[in-house]
Amino acid sequence: MADNLHGTAVILGDRGVFIQGRSGTGKTELALELLARVQSCGQFARLVADDQLFTSSAGGKLLMTAPETIVGMVEVRGLGPRSIAVQGKAVIDLVVTLVDPKQAERMPESSFVTLHSVRLPELKLAAHNVHDAASVVLAQLDIGLFDAVYMRQNG
């Protein structure tokens, strides 16, 4: 049975990332920043879905799919829905939870979250700090892009 979760999911290289947080915390903005950074290095990056995702598990993996009604759409705050290239299904490897900046630790201990009976690593990152959050996510994924993207952004 699939559950419907509020959040945004992306595929970066061969890794799936689910971004969750309260409404208005920058989930979509972080997703778009991650997609842009990974694509700028010539790597595969796609949106799975923005705002709502159906979740299920199989073989100890968390699976997320885009609801048919929003496939290929991303909501750009201030502009509304826009079309975007998607991969409508992903295995999720990392959960990013956007929290109030006062609750975000500078050097957090490893943490995990269980979604749909699957235990996954979780990053609790400050909401609205897209640049730093994207750098942390890329470093955590360890897909060989952190150095290249960081140097391109800050070089």
PDB file of C-alpha atoms in Angstrom:
ATOM      1  CA  MET A   1       0.000   0.000   0.000  1.00  0.00           C
ATOM      2  CA  ALA A   2       1.366   3.425  -0.948  1.00  0.00           C
ATOM      3  CA  ASP A   3       1.311   6.441   1.357  1.00  0.00           C
ATOM      4  CA  ASN A   4       1.141  10.030   0.162  1.00  0.00           C
ATOM      5  CA  LEU A   5       3.870  12.266   1.644  1.00  0.00           C
ATOM      6  CA  HIS A   6       4.330  16.022   1.353  1.00  0.00           C
ATOM      7  CA  GLY A   7       7.763  16.863  -0.033  1.00  0.00           C
ATOM      8  CA  THR A   8       9.962  16.921  -3.110  1.00  0.00           C
ATOM      9  CA  ALA A   9      12.185  14.173  -4.501  1.00  0.00           C
ATOM     10  CA  VAL A  10      15.062  14.277  -6.967  1.00  0.00           C
ATOM     11  CA  ILE A  11      17.496  11.845  -8.537  1.00  0.00           C
ATOM     12  CA  LEU A  12      21.114  13.040  -8.498  1.00  0.00           C
ATOM     13  CA  GLY A  13      23.421  10.714 -10.411  1.00  0.00           C
ATOM     14  CA  ASP A  14      22.321   7.317  -9.163  1.00  0.00           C
ATOM     15  CA  ARG A  15      20.953   8.499  -5.792  1.00  0.00           C
ATOM     16  CA  GLY A  16      17.453   9.452  -4.756  1.00  0.00           C
ATOM     17  CA  VAL A  17      16.895  12.313  -2.309  1.00  0.00           C
ATOM     18  CA  PHE A  18      13.625  13.109  -0.537  1.00  0.00           C
ATOM     19  CA  ILE A  19      13.318  16.676   0.786  1.00  0.00           C
ATOM     20  CA  GLN A  20      10.720  17.295   3.472  1.00  0.00           C
ATOM     21  CA  GLY A  21       9.781  20.188   5.704  1.00  0.00           C
ATOM     22  CA  ARG A  22       6.978  22.544   6.531  1.00  0.00           C
ATOM     23  CA  SER A  23       5.308  24.505   3.774  1.00  0.00           C
ATOM     24  CA  GLY A  24       7.442  27.452   2.654  1.00  0.00           C
ATOM     25  CA  THR A  25      10.785  26.110   3.964  1.00  0.00           C
ATOM     26  CA  GLY A  26      12.438  25.959   0.533  1.00  0.00           C
ATOM     27  CA  LYS A  27      11.997  22.316  -0.519  1.00  0.00           C
ATOM     28  CA  THR A  28      11.428  23.137  -4.175  1.00  0.00           C
ATOM     29  CA  GLU A  29      14.137  25.797  -4.209  1.00  0.00           C
ATOM     30  CA  LEU A  30      16.664  23.302  -2.785  1.00  0.00           C
ATOM     31  CA  ALA A  31      15.597  20.661  -5.302  1.00  0.00           C
ATOM     32  CA  LEU A  32      16.059  23.076  -8.216  1.00  0.00           C
ATOM     33  CA  GLU A  33      19.485  24.142  -6.903  1.00  0.00           C
ATOM     34  CA  LEU A  34      20.606  20.514  -6.604  1.00  0.00           C
ATOM     35  CA  LEU A  35      19.374  19.723 -10.118  1.00  0.00           C
ATOM     36  CA  ALA A  36      21.189  22.750 -11.549  1.00  0.00           C
ATOM     37  CA  ARG A  37      24.469  21.961  -9.792  1.00  0.00           C
ATOM     38  CA  VAL A  38      24.510  18.302 -10.793  1.00  0.00           C
ATOM     39  CA  GLN A  39      23.467  19.004 -14.387  1.00  0.00           C
ATOM     40  CA  SER A  40      26.144  21.728 -14.653  1.00  0.00           C
ATOM     41  CA  CYS A  41      28.717  18.947 -14.206  1.00  0.00           C
ATOM     42  CA  GLY A  42      27.186  16.916 -17.014  1.00  0.00           C
ATOM     43  CA  GLN A  43      25.646  14.353 -14.667  1.00  0.00           C
ATOM     44  CA  PHE A  44      22.131  12.925 -14.671  1.00  0.00           C
ATOM     45  CA  ALA A  45      19.674  14.811 -12.462  1.00  0.00           C
ATOM     46  CA  ARG A  46      15.890  14.785 -12.573  1.00  0.00           C
ATOM     47  CA  LEU A  47      12.920  15.775 -10.503  1.00  0.00           C
ATOM     48  CA  VAL A  48      10.772  12.867  -9.360  1.00  0.00           C
ATOM     49  CA  ALA A  49       7.893  14.979  -8.033  1.00  0.00           C
ATOM     50  CA  ASP A  50       7.293  18.280  -6.298  1.00  0.00           C
ATOM     51  CA  ASP A  51       4.878  18.715  -3.403  1.00  0.00           C
ATOM     52  CA  GLN A  52       3.389  15.199  -3.192  1.00  0.00           C
ATOM     53  CA  LEU A  53       4.865  11.723  -3.549  1.00  0.00           C
ATOM     54  CA  PHE A  54       3.481   8.229  -3.291  1.00  0.00           C
ATOM     55  CA  THR A  55       5.734   6.025  -1.187  1.00  0.00           C
ATOM     56  CA  SER A  56       6.050   2.288  -0.851  1.00  0.00           C
ATOM     57  CA  SER A  57       8.773  -0.168   0.020  1.00  0.00           C
ATOM     58  CA  ALA A  58      10.136  -3.282  -1.624  1.00  0.00           C
ATOM     59  CA  GLY A  59      13.192  -5.334  -0.753  1.00  0.00           C
ATOM     60  CA  GLY A  60      14.131  -2.968   2.068  1.00  0.00           C
ATOM     61  CA  LYS A  61      14.183   0.046  -0.267  1.00  0.00           C
ATOM     62  CA  LEU A  62      11.992   3.152  -0.138  1.00  0.00           C
ATOM     63  CA  LEU A  63      10.317   3.852  -3.467  1.00  0.00           C
ATOM     64  CA  MET A  64       8.745   7.169  -4.417  1.00  0.00           C
ATOM     65  CA  THR A  65       6.588   7.913  -7.426  1.00  0.00           C
ATOM     66  CA  ALA A  66       4.935  11.029  -8.770  1.00  0.00           C
ATOM     67  CA  PRO A  67       1.157  11.255  -8.616  1.00  0.00           C
ATOM     68  CA  GLU A  68      -0.255  11.335 -12.148  1.00  0.00           C
ATOM     69  CA  THR A  69      -1.851  14.733 -11.598  1.00  0.00           C
ATOM     70  CA  ILE A  70       1.511  16.494 -11.040  1.00  0.00           C
ATOM     71  CA  VAL A  71       3.967  14.508 -13.184  1.00  0.00           C
ATOM     72  CA  GLY A  72       6.352  16.870 -14.955  1.00  0.00           C
ATOM     73  CA  MET A  73       5.390  19.935 -12.948  1.00  0.00           C
ATOM     74  CA  VAL A  74       7.272  22.005 -10.379  1.00  0.00           C
ATOM     75  CA  GLU A  75       5.812  24.919  -8.451  1.00  0.00           C
ATOM     76  CA  VAL A  76       7.982  28.018  -8.689  1.00  0.00           C
ATOM     77  CA  ARG A  77       7.001  30.338  -5.849  1.00  0.00           C
ATOM     78  CA  GLY A  78       5.637  33.569  -7.284  1.00  0.00           C
ATOM     79  CA  LEU A  79       5.155  32.079 -10.770  1.00  0.00           C
ATOM     80  CA  GLY A  80       3.098  28.932 -10.221  1.00  0.00           C
ATOM     81  CA  PRO A  81       3.444  25.506 -11.862  1.00  0.00           C
ATOM     82  CA  ARG A  82       6.072  25.064 -14.588  1.00  0.00           C
ATOM     83  CA  SER A  83       6.991  22.083 -16.771  1.00  0.00           C
ATOM     84  CA  ILE A  84      10.230  20.264 -15.993  1.00  0.00           C
ATOM     85  CA  ALA A  85      11.986  17.070 -17.094  1.00  0.00           C
ATOM     86  CA  VAL A  86      11.193  14.249 -14.698  1.00  0.00           C
ATOM     87  CA  GLN A  87      11.940  10.685 -13.824  1.00  0.00           C
ATOM     88  CA  GLY A  88       8.641   9.754 -12.210  1.00  0.00           C
ATOM     89  CA  LYS A  89      10.016   7.043  -9.912  1.00  0.00           C
ATOM     90  CA  ALA A  90      13.051   6.680  -7.640  1.00  0.00           C
ATOM     91  CA  VAL A  91      14.653   4.617  -4.919  1.00  0.00           C
ATOM     92  CA  ILE A  92      15.392   7.012  -2.054  1.00  0.00           C
ATOM     93  CA  ASP A  93      18.844   6.923  -0.424  1.00  0.00           C
ATOM     94  CA  LEU A  94      18.773  10.102   1.677  1.00  0.00           C
ATOM     95  CA  VAL A  95      16.157  12.172   3.486  1.00  0.00           C
ATOM     96  CA  VAL A  96      16.704  15.903   3.928  1.00  0.00           C
ATOM     97  CA  THR A  97      14.525  17.584   6.531  1.00  0.00           C
ATOM     98  CA  LEU A  98      14.447  21.372   6.393  1.00  0.00           C
ATOM     99  CA  VAL A  99      14.115  22.780   9.899  1.00  0.00           C
ATOM    100  CA  ASP A 100      14.013  26.161  11.572  1.00  0.00           C
ATOM    101  CA  PRO A 101      17.564  27.575  11.354  1.00  0.00           C
ATOM    102  CA  LYS A 102      17.682  27.767  15.173  1.00  0.00           C
ATOM    103  CA  GLN A 103      17.208  23.978  15.317  1.00  0.00           C
ATOM    104  CA  ALA A 104      19.849  23.128  12.716  1.00  0.00           C
ATOM    105  CA  GLU A 105      23.122  21.996  14.227  1.00  0.00           C
ATOM    106  CA  ARG A 106      26.386  23.208  12.737  1.00  0.00           C
ATOM    107  CA  MET A 107      28.092  19.802  13.079  1.00  0.00           C
ATOM    108  CA  PRO A 108      25.268  17.294  13.603  1.00  0.00           C
ATOM    109  CA  GLU A 109      25.689  13.694  14.664  1.00  0.00           C
ATOM    110  CA  SER A 110      24.594  11.038  12.177  1.00  0.00           C
ATOM    111  CA  SER A 111      20.864  10.626  12.250  1.00  0.00           C
ATOM    112  CA  PHE A 112      18.340   8.336  10.651  1.00  0.00           C
ATOM    113  CA  VAL A 113      14.624   8.384   9.929  1.00  0.00           C
ATOM    114  CA  THR A 114      12.256   5.521   9.181  1.00  0.00           C
ATOM    115  CA  LEU A 115       9.784   5.985   6.347  1.00  0.00           C
ATOM    116  CA  HIS A 116       7.507   3.191   5.209  1.00  0.00           C
ATOM    117  CA  SER A 117       9.499   0.749   7.398  1.00  0.00           C
ATOM    118  CA  VAL A 118      12.802   1.673   5.714  1.00  0.00           C
ATOM    119  CA  ARG A 119      15.608   3.256   7.797  1.00  0.00           C
ATOM    120  CA  LEU A 120      17.445   5.993   5.899  1.00  0.00           C
ATOM    121  CA  PRO A 121      20.145   8.544   6.689  1.00  0.00           C
ATOM    122  CA  GLU A 122      18.707  11.967   7.414  1.00  0.00           C
ATOM    123  CA  LEU A 123      20.188  15.447   7.202  1.00  0.00           C
ATOM    124  CA  LYS A 124      18.447  18.144   9.238  1.00  0.00           C
ATOM    125  CA  LEU A 125      19.373  21.369   7.472  1.00  0.00           C
ATOM    126  CA  ALA A 126      18.405  24.994   7.954  1.00  0.00           C
ATOM    127  CA  ALA A 127      15.406  26.068   5.933  1.00  0.00           C
ATOM    128  CA  HIS A 128      15.941  28.866   3.392  1.00  0.00           C
ATOM    129  CA  ASN A 129      19.717  28.322   3.221  1.00  0.00           C
ATOM    130  CA  VAL A 130      19.745  26.758  -0.235  1.00  0.00           C
ATOM    131  CA  HIS A 131      23.418  27.310  -1.084  1.00  0.00           C
ATOM    132  CA  ASP A 132      24.772  25.674   2.074  1.00  0.00           C
ATOM    133  CA  ALA A 133      22.119  22.927   2.118  1.00  0.00           C
ATOM    134  CA  ALA A 134      22.926  21.930  -1.470  1.00  0.00           C
ATOM    135  CA  SER A 135      26.649  21.739  -0.644  1.00  0.00           C
ATOM    136  CA  VAL A 136      25.947  19.513   2.364  1.00  0.00           C
ATOM    137  CA  VAL A 137      23.677  17.200   0.361  1.00  0.00           C
ATOM    138  CA  LEU A 138      26.243  16.762  -2.411  1.00  0.00           C
ATOM    139  CA  ALA A 139      29.011  16.074   0.100  1.00  0.00           C
ATOM    140  CA  GLN A 140      26.828  13.552   1.957  1.00  0.00           C
ATOM    141  CA  LEU A 141      25.920  11.686  -1.237  1.00  0.00           C
ATOM    142  CA  ASP A 142      29.612  11.274  -2.084  1.00  0.00           C
ATOM    143  CA  ILE A 143      28.898  10.884  -5.805  1.00  0.00           C
ATOM    144  CA  GLY A 144      32.063  12.658  -6.885  1.00  0.00           C
ATOM    145  CA  LEU A 145      30.421  16.014  -7.535  1.00  0.00           C
ATOM    146  CA  PHE A 146      31.001  18.005  -4.365  1.00  0.00           C
ATOM    147  CA  ASP A 147      34.497  19.221  -5.278  1.00  0.00           C
ATOM    148  CA  ALA A 148      33.636  20.003  -8.907  1.00  0.00           C
ATOM    149  CA  VAL A 149      30.396  21.786  -8.067  1.00  0.00           C
ATOM    150  CA  TYR A 150      31.854  23.642  -5.076  1.00  0.00           C
ATOM    151  CA  MET A 151      34.801  24.891  -7.117  1.00  0.00           C
ATOM    152  CA  ARG A 152      32.497  25.998  -9.942  1.00  0.00           C
ATOM    153  CA  GLN A 153      30.234  27.862  -7.486  1.00  0.00           C
ATOM    154  CA  ASN A 154      33.045  29.423  -5.416  1.00  0.00           C
ATOM    155  CA  GLY A 155      36.100  29.358  -7.645  1.00  0.00           C
TER     156      GLY A 155
END
